[in-house]
Coordinates of C-alpha atoms in Angstrom, one line a residue:
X1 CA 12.7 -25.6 38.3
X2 CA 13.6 -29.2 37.1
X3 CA 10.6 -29.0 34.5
X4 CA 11.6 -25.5 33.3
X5 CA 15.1 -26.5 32.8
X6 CA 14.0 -29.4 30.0
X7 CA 12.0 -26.1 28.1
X8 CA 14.7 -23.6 28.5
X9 CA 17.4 -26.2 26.9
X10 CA 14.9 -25.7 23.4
X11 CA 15.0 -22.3 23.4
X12 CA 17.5 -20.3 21.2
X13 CA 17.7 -17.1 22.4
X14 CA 17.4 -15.4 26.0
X15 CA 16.4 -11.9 26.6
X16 CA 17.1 -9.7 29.9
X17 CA 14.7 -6.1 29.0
X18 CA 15.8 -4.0 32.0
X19 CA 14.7 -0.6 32.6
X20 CA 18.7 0.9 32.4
X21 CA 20.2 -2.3 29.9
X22 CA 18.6 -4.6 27.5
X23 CA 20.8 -7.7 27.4
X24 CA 20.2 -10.5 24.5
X25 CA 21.9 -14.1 24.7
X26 CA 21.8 -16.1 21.8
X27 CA 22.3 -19.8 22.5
X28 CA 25.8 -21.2 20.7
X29 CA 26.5 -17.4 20.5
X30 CA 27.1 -15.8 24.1
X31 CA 26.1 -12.7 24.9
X32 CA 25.1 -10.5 21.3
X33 CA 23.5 -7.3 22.6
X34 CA 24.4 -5.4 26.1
X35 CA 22.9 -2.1 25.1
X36 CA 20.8 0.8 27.2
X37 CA 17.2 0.5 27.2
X38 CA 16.3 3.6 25.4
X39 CA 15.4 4.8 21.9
X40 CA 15.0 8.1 20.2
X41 CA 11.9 8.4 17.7
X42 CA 11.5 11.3 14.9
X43 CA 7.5 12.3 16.4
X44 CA 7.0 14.1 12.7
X45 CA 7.5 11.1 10.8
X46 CA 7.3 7.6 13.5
X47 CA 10.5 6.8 12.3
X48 CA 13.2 5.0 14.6
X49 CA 16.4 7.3 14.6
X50 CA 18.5 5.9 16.9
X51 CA 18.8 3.1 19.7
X52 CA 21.1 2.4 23.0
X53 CA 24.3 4.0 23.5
X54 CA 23.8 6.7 20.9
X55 CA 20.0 7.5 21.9
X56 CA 21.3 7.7 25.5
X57 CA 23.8 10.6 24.5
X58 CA 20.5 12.1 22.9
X59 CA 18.8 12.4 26.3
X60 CA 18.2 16.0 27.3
X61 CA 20.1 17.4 23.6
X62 CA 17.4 16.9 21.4
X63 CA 15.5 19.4 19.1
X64 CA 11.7 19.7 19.9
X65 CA 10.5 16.8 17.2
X66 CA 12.8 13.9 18.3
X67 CA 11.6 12.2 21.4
X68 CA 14.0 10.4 23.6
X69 CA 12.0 7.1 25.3
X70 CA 12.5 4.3 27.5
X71 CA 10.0 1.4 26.5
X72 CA 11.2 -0.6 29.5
X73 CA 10.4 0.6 33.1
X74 CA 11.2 -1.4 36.4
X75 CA 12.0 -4.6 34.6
X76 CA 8.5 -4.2 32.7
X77 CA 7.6 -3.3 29.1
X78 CA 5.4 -0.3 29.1
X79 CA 5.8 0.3 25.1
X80 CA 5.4 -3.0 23.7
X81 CA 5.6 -1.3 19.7
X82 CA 8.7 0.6 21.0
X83 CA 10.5 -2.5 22.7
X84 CA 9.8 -4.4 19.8
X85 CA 11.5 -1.8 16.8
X86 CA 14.0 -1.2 19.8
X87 CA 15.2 -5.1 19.9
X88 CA 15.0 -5.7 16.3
X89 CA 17.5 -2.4 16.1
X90 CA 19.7 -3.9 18.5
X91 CA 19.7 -7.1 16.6
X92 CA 20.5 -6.2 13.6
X93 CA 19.5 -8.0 10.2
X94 CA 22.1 -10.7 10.5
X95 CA 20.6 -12.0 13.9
X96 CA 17.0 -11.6 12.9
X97 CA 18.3 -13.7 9.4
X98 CA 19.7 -16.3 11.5
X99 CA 16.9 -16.4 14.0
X100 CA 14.4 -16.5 11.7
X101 CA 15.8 -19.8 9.8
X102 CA 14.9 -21.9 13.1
X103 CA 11.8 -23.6 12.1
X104 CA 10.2 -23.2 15.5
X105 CA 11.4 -20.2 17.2
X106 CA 11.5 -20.7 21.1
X107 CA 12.7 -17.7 23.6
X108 CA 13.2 -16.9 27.2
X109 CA 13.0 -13.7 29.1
X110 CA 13.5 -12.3 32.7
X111 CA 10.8 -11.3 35.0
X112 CA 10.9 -9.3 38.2
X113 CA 9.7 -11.6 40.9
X114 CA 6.1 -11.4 41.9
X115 CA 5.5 -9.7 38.3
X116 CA 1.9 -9.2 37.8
X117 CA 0.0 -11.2 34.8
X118 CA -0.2 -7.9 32.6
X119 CA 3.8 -7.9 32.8
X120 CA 4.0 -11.5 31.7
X121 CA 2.0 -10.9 28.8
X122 CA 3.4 -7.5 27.8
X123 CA 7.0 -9.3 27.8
X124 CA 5.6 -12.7 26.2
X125 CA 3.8 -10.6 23.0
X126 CA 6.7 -8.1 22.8
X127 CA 9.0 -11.6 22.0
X128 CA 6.3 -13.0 20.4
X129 CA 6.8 -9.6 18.0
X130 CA 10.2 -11.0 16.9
X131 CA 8.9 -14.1 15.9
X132 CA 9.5 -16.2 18.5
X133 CA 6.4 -19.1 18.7
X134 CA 6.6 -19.7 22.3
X135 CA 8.4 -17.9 25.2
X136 CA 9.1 -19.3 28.5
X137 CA 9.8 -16.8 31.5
X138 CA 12.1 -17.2 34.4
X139 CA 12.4 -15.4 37.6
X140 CA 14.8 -12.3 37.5
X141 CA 16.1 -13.5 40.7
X142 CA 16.8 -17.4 39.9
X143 CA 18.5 -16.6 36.9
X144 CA 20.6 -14.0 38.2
X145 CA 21.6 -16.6 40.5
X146 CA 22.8 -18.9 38.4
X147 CA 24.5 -16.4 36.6
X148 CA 26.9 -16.0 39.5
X149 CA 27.3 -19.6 40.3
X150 CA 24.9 -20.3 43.6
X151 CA 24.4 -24.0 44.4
X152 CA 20.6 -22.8 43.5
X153 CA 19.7 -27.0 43.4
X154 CA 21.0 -28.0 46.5
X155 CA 19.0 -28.2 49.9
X156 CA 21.0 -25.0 51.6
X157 CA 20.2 -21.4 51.6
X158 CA 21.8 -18.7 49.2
X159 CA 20.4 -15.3 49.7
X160 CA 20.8 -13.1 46.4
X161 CA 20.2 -9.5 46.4
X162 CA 19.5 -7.9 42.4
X163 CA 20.2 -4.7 42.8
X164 CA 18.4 -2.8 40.1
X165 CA 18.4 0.8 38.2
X166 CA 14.1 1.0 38.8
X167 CA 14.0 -2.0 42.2
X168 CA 15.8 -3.9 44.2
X169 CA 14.9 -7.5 45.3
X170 CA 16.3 -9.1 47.6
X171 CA 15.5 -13.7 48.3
X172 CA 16.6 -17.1 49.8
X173 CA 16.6 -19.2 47.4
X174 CA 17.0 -23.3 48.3
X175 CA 16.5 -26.6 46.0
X176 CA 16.0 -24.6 42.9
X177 CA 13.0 -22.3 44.3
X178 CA 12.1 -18.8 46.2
X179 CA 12.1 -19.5 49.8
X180 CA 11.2 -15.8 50.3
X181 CA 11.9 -12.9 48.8
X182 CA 10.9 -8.9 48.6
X183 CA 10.8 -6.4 46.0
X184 CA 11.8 -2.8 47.0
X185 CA 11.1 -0.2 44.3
X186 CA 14.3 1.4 44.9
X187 CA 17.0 1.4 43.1
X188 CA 20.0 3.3 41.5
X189 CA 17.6 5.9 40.2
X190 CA 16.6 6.7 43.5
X191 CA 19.9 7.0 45.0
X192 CA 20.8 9.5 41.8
X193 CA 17.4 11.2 42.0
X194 CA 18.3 11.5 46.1
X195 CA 21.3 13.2 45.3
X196 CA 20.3 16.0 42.4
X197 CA 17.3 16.9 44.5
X198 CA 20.1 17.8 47.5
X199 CA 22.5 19.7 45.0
X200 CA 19.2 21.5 43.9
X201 CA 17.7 22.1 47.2
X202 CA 21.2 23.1 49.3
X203 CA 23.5 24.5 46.0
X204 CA 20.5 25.6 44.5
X205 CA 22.3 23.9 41.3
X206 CA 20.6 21.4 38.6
X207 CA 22.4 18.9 37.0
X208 CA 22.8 17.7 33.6
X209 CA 20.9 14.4 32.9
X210 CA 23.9 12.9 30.8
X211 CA 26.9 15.1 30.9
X212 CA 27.4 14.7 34.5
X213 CA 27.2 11.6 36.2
X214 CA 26.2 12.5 39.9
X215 CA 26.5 8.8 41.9
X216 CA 29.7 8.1 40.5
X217 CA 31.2 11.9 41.3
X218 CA 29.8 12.6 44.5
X219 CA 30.6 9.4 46.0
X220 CA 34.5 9.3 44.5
X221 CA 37.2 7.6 46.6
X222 CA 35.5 5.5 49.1
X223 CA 31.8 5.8 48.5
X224 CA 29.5 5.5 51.3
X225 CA 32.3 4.6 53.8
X226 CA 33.6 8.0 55.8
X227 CA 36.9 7.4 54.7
X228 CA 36.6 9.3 51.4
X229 CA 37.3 12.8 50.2
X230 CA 35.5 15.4 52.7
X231 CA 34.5 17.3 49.3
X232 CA 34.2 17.2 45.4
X233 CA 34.0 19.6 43.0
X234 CA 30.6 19.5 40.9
X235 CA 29.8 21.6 37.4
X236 CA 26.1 22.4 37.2
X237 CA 23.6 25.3 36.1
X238 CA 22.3 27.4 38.8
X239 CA 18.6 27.4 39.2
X240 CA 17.7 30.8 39.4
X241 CA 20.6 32.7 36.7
X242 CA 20.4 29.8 34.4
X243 CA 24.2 29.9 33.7
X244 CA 26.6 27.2 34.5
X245 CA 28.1 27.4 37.6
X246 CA 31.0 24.5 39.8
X247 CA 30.0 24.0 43.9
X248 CA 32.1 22.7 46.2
X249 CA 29.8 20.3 47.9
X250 CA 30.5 18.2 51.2
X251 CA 30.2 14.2 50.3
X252 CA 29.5 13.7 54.4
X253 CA 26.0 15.6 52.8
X254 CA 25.6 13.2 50.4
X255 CA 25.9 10.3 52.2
X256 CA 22.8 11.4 54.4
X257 CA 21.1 12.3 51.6
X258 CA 21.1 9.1 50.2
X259 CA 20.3 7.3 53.7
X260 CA 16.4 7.2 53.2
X261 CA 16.5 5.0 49.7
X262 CA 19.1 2.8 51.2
X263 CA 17.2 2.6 54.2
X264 CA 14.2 0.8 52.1
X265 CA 16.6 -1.5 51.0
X266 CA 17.8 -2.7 54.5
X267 CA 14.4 -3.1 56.1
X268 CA 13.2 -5.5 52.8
X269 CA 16.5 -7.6 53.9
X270 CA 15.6 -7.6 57.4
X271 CA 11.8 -8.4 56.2
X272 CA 13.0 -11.2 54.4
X273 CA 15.4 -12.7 57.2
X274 CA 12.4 -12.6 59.3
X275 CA 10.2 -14.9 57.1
X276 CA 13.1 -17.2 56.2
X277 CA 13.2 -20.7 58.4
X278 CA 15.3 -20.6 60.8
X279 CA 17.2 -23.6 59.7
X280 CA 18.0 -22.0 56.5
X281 CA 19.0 -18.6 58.3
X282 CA 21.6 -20.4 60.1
X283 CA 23.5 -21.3 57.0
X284 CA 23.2 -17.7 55.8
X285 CA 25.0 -16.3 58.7
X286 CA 28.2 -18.3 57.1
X287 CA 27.1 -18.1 53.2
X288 CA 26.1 -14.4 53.5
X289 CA 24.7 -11.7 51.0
X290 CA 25.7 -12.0 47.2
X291 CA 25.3 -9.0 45.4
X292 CA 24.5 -8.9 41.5
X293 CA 22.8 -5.9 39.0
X294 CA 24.2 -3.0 37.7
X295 CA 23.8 -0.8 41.0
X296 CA 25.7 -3.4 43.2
X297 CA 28.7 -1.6 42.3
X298 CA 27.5 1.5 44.0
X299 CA 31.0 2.3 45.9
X300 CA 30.4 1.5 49.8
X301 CA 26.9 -0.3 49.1
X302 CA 28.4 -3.5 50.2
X303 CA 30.1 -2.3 53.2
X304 CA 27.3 -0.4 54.2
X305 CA 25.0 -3.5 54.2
X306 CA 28.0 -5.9 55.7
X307 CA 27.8 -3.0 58.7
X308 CA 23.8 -3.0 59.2
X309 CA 23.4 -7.2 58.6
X310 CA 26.0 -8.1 60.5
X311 CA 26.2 -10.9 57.5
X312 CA 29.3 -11.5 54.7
X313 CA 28.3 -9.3 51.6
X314 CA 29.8 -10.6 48.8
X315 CA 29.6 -8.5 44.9
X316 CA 29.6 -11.2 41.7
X317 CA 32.4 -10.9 39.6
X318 CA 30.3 -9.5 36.6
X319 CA 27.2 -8.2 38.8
X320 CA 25.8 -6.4 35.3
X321 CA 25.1 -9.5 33.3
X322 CA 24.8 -12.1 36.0
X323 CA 21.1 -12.4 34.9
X324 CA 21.5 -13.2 31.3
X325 CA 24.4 -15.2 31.9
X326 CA 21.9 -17.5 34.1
X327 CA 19.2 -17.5 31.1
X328 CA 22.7 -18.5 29.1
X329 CA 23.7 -21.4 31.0
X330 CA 20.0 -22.7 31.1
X331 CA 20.0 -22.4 27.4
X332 CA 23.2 -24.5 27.2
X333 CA 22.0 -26.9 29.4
X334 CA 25.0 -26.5 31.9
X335 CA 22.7 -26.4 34.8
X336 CA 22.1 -30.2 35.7
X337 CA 18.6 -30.2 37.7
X338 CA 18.8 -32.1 41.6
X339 CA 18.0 -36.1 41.2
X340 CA 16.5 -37.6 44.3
X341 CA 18.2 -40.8 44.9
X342 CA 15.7 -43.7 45.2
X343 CA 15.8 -45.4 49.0
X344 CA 17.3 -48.7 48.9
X345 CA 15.2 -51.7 49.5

């Protein structure tokens, strides 16, 4: 990481493409776009009619010749044309002005860990789109460490778990590197997916993609914990009449519902504890779990895991933007890289 850090201080801007937000830091600026990873196209014409928060309240409202797309899936560009119009959008012509002017444009982006070469180069062209002339890419999970402020440089353990919208991946990190890590493809999608497929399967009631937001309704009060309300009221169309229709549905329900995702998420942990040293174990039984992404605040995620680990789970203080915060504090050079100390003679 030491000779990363010297190319990361060159580069102006840092870019986070997730498959829910696309987050861009520009370097003396701070954080210039935290926007939703979609955009709406006119099919009829090609033309870009809308990006982030106002494409997202297209989703499921759209007449037949406007297509609502997400060029960013699991951390991974899948539409590099469509990422490309979809950044410059988000930048706006002020940005791109001001970027343009550098006379060699350098960038950095995020990458899931263990992200296959196709990936790389998908998210290296779609940057090299915007001009940039050379792009260096760091591991999702280093720089969401930094982000939060773990000792990443220092010869002790700190276990980081980025919780997702499309994965979930969970390390120990020590001395600036990836002890060990795993990536779970399940995220907050899958816990939301978990839950409209039990509303549809024992309401017989679908729910709307945007209107309605299932997670944060379902789970109200205390979240995964049994502590919370015994039921909630949900407003959804029926699946055979077609008309709209409010259910009454037991949240003890939904928490089984959403065991099996959650489940994949504690045995990657437990996977990962397993391959860890045992040295570096031992100062995670003190240091614990730090929890960072957009789906960390999933209500009674943390207490579940704090139950089944046995461990301290800890939530950052912005878990959302922890990982361009990181790419941030590279960029500004505020991360000072571990010197060895000669041995005296």
């Amino acid at each position: 990481m030491t000779d990363s850090l010297e190319q990361l201080r060159r580069c102006h801007f840092a870019v986070d493409l997730g498959a829910a937000r696309t987050r861009v830091y520009v370097k003396g600026t701070g954080v210039a776009v935290d926007e939703p990873s979609v955009a709406a196209v006119n099919t009829r014409t090609g033309a870009l009619i809308a990006v982030g928060e106002f494409a997202e309240k297209m989703t499921g409202r759209t007449p037949d010749y406007i297509r609502v797309v997400r060029p960013v899936s699991g951390g991974t560009v899948v539409d590099i044309e469509m990422a490309q119009r979809m950044l410059r959008q988000l930048l706006g012509d002020k940005m791109r002005r001001a970027l343009r002017r550098k006379p060699f444009l350098r960038a950095a982006a995020c990458t899931p860990h263990d992200a296959d070469p196709l990936a790389q180069r998908a998210t290296i062209e779609t940057l090299v789109g915007l001009g940039a002339r050379k792009v260096e890419l760091v591991d999702t999970l280093i720089a969401a460490a930094v982000g939060c402020g773990l000792p990443v440089e220092r010869a002790e353990a700190t276990m980081i778990m980025v919780c997702g919208a499309a994965a979930t991946q969970v390390a120990v990190l020590s001395l600036g590197s990836i002890v060990t890590a795993e990536r779970i493809p399940v995220g907050g999608e899958a816990v939301d997916h978990a839950i409209v497929q039990h509303l549809r399967h024992q309401h017989e009631l679908m729910l709307p993609s945007q209107s309605v937001r299932p997670l944060q309704i379902a789970l109200a009060g205390n979240g995964l914990s049994p502590h919370g309300p015994a039921s909630t009221e949900i407003h959804g169309r029926d699946v055979a009449t077609g008309l709209a229709r409010s259910v009454r549905v037991d949240t003890a329900a939904v928490r089984n519902a959403i065991q099996t995702p959650l489940t994949a998420v504690l045995d990657g942990i437990g996977k990962v504890l397993r391959d860890c040293p045992p040295d570096l174990v031992a100062d995670l039984a003190d240091r614990g779990i730090i929890m960072v992404g957009g789906s960390a605040l999933l209500p009674g995620l943390d207490q579940m895991l704090r139950q089944a680990t046995g461990m301290p789970v800890h939530i950052a203080e912005r878990p959302d933007v922890c990982a361009v915060q990181g790419l941030g504090y590279m960029l500004e050079g505020k991360i000072e890289p571990l010197v060895l100390d000669p041995l005296a003679t």
